[in-house]
Amino acid sequence: MNILVINAGSSSLKYQMIEMTQQKVIAKGAVERIGIDGSSLAHTPEGKDKVVIQQPIPDHKVAIQLVLSALTDKDHGVISSMDEISAVGHRVVHGAEFFSDSVLIDEKVLDAIKECCELAPLHNPANLMGIDACKEIMSDTPMVAVFDTAFHQTMGKNAYLYGLAYEAYSKYRIRRYGFHGTSHKYISQRYAELVGKDIKDLKIITCHLGNGSSITAVDGGKSVDTTMGFTPLEGLVMGTRSGDIDPAIVPYLMDKMKMSLDQTINYLNKECGVYGISGVSSDFRDLFAAMDSGNDRAKTAIDVFCYRITKFIGSYAAAMGGVDAILFTAGIGENNGIIREKCVESLGFLGIKLDNEKNNTRGKELRISSDDSKVDVWCVPTNEELMIAMDTFELCK
Ligand code: ADP
């Protein structure tokens, strides 16, 4: 059974074709610059060279058509016809309170996804364009929506309500939703599988540290708290996002920097975080290089980033009344032992101890805590596409 996984953005569309009996990626690629000059498809079939096709791609429908012809091409294709695609799994960013799990897409589901557009105006409309395009071209193939927010729908009111007047929630749906759910779910389940334990018996803290970063408290397999909130701007200090700030800073900044509201939101999303603090880069490889050549602000940015992570790990251990495992994933979490060490170095009082040699590892599933650590610390590379394919498979088999 082959599942096509689609992650549609407003001008891009990433895809993976996954063969489910072996859970293996047989082709992947991305369409870039949809509707913009210079659009292209980069397609990589498993075990063969990447093929780049440059042609005008005015909309998502043409993008999907191009992906399907690449997948069925006699030279660089991996299937002989579209009939070999059993189902399509779509990443959808926001499912609000409508969806606490992945669902088969029908008209009612589409209407609910549309209703979530005002909560994720940059993402949901693009995700819908991907779904509509697939439905038009592959009308008989079942489609599944997998939401970034769904895993966090198990949070209790204590965790998801802000200290705002209740009407903010009851009238305007303002609450904490959380994001990166597919990743947090995947790595927590994968960890339980790797150590051969029932996830129901585990208290896990999952740290997804990439360009966007978030931490989740997973108690018995359920998300009970997470750092991102109403939008992905809340929580940790990220590549270019500020994370938590005092809301009174917003009007103060608007006044001091003579910015409009839109400019201020853009500033908080794109000009802040470790990029804004360091003035160097949002990429930790650049930050370490700058720090090593004596740049103090780069060092400060790394310190601020790690300190906030430490605080959330501590608070989530408190929220769950203990912690059995801490998991690191995504670009930074999977690749950078120094960051991982800095995040847990003051948590010895919780019984956390790293194995320095193992912590030097990159991009592998590996226990990085020492044998006498009371808490397991692991690197578990994330695989959101596989998680989407697994959910799609379950709903369509
Ligand atoms: P996203 O999917 O959120 O765009 P990723 O999970 O791909 O992000 O993470 C990207 C980030 O990972 C980069 O900005 C970079 O800071 C970090 N990264 C990747 N490799 C390394 C490395 N070897 N050392 C430190 N950071 C790294």
Coordinates of N, CA and C in Angstrom, one line a residue, residues 3-4 20 37 45 59 131 137 186 198 202 211 221 238 245 261 291 309 313 324 329 333 341 346 375 385:
I3 N 1.1 5.4 0.3 CA 0.4 6.6 0.8 C 1.2 7.8 0.3
L4 N 0.5 8.7 -0.3 CA 1.1 10.0 -0.7 C 0.9 11.0 0.4
M20 N 3.9 1.3 2.7 CA 3.6 1.1 4.1 C 4.0 -0.3 4.7
D37 N 7.1 33.6 -10.7 CA 8.1 33.3 -11.7 C 9.2 32.4 -11.2
P45 N 13.5 10.1 -6.7 CA 13.0 8.8 -6.5 C 14.1 8.0 -5.7
D59 N -0.7 27.2 -10.3 CA -1.5 26.9 -9.1 C -1.2 25.5 -8.6
I131 N -5.6 20.2 -0.7 CA -6.6 19.2 -0.7 C -7.5 19.3 -1.9
I137 N -8.1 16.0 -9.0 CA -7.4 15.1 -9.9 C -7.6 13.7 -9.5
Y186 N 4.7 11.5 17.4 CA 5.6 10.5 16.8 C 6.7 10.1 17.7
D198 N 4.9 0.4 27.8 CA 3.6 0.9 27.4 C 3.6 2.4 27.7
L202 N 4.1 6.1 31.0 CA 5.3 7.0 30.9 C 5.0 8.5 31.0
N211 N 13.7 25.4 13.6 CA 13.6 26.8 13.4 C 12.4 27.3 14.2
G221 N 0.9 9.1 27.2 CA 0.6 9.1 25.8 C -0.2 10.3 25.4
M238 N 12.8 31.3 19.7 CA 13.1 30.4 18.5 C 14.1 31.0 17.6
I245 N 6.4 36.8 25.7 CA 6.8 38.2 26.1 C 5.6 38.8 26.9
L261 N 0.5 47.6 13.6 CA 0.3 46.3 14.2 C 0.9 45.2 13.4
M291 N 30.1 32.7 18.1 CA 30.5 32.6 19.6 C 32.0 32.2 19.7
I309 N 14.4 26.7 27.7 CA 14.1 25.3 27.6 C 14.2 24.6 28.9
I313 N 11.3 22.5 30.9 CA 11.5 21.1 31.3 C 11.1 20.9 32.7
D324 N 9.9 10.5 33.3 CA 10.6 9.3 33.0 C 11.6 9.5 31.9
T329 N 14.5 16.4 19.5 CA 14.3 16.1 18.1 C 14.4 17.4 17.3
G333 N 17.7 19.8 18.0 CA 17.6 18.7 19.0 C 18.3 17.5 18.6
E341 N 23.1 19.5 26.2 CA 23.8 19.5 27.5 C 23.4 20.7 28.3
S346 N 21.5 21.9 34.5 CA 21.2 22.3 35.9 C 20.0 21.4 36.4
V375 N 16.5 9.6 34.9 CA 15.6 9.9 33.8 C 16.3 9.6 32.5
E385 N 6.2 13.0 8.4 CA 5.6 12.4 7.2 C 5.2 11.0 7.4

